[in-house]
XYZ file of C-alpha atoms in Angstrom:
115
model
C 95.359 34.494 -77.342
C 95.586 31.605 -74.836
C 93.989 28.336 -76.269
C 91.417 27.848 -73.916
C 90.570 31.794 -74.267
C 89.993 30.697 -78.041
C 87.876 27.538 -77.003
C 85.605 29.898 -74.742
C 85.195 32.686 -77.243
C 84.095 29.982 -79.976
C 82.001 28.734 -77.890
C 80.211 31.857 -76.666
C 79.585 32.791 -80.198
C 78.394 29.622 -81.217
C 76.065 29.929 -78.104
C 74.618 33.719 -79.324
C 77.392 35.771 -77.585
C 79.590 38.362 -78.992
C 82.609 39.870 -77.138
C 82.184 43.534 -77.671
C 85.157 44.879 -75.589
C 88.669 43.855 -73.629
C 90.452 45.076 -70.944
C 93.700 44.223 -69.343
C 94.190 47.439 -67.757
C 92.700 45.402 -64.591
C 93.605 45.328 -60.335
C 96.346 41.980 -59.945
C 93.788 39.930 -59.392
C 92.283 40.083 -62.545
C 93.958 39.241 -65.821
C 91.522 40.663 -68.404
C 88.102 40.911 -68.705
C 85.688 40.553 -71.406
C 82.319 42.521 -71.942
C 79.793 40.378 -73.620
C 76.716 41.041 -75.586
C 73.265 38.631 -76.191
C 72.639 38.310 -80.020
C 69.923 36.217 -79.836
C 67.524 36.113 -77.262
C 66.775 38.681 -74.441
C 68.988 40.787 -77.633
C 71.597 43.143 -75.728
C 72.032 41.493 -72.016
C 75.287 42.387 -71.232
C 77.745 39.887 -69.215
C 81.599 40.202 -67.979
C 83.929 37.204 -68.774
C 86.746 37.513 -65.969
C 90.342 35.497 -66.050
C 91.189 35.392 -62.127
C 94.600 35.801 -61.516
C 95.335 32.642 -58.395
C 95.891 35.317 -55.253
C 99.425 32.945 -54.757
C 100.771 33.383 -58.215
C 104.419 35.356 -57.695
C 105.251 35.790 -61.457
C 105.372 38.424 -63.956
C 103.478 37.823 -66.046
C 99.744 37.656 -65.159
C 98.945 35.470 -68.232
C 100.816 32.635 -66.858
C 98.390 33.115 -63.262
C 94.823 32.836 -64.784
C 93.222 29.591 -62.807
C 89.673 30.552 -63.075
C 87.043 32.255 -65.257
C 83.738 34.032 -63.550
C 80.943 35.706 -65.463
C 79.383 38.385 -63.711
C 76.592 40.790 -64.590
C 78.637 44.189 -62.818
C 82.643 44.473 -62.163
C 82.971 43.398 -58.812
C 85.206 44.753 -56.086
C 87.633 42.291 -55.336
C 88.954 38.694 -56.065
C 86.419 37.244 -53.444
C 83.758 39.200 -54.634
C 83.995 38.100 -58.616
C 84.072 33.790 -57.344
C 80.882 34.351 -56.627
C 79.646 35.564 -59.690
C 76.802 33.316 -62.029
C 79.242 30.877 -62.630
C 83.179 30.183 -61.890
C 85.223 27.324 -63.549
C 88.439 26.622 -63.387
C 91.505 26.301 -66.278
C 92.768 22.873 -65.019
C 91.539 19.805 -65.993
C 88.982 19.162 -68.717
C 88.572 23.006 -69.629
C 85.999 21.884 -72.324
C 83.468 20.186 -70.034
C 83.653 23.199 -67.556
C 83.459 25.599 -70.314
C 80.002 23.623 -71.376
C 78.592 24.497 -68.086
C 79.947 27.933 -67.852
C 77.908 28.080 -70.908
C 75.000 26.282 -69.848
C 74.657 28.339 -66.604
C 74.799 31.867 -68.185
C 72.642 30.284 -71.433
C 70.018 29.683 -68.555
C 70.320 33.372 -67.081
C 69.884 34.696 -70.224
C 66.791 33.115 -70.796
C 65.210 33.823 -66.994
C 65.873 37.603 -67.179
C 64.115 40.131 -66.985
C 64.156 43.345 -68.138
């Protein structure tokens, strides 16, 4: 597992989030995906992580294209569609600070939905 991917998932479970399922088996714009699960409260509200694959990556290997991470509430239909998910950060640059806000942003969904 990529070292920010570790970072993120540390800090989603420090933040009441478990990862209850992976996929790779995704469209090339999409690396993997990650289904994640409340454990504290609104118990059960279920999120998707998403690695973005950049739409000018050439390589191989789709690992080495992830640029930026969405969290949606549904799979959506395209590359254009998931950046506008409830929050999109990028890889580059202080990943920690960005991951903070990712967190921050779908900490604050959490606690403003409704069933």
């Amino acid at each position: 597992m990529q070292t920010y991917k570790k970072m993120l998932l540390q800090k989603l479970t420090d933040n009441g989030w478990e990862m209850i399922s992976q996929s790779s088996a995704c469209d090339w714009w999409l690396e993997e995906y990650w289904t994640i699960k409340s454990v504290r409260n609104h118990w059960g509200l279920e999120l998707l992580v998403l690695f973005l694959v950049d739409p000018q990556f050439e390589g191989q290997h789709k690992n080495q294209g992830v640029r930026s991470i969405t969290v949606t509430t549904e799979m959506p239909s395209d590359w254009i569609a998931a950046e506008n998910g409830l929050a999109l950060i990028t890889i580059i640059g202080s990943f920690e600070k960005q991951a903070d806000h990712l967190l921050e942003t779908i900490n604050y969904y959490r606690s403003t939905a409704t069933d």
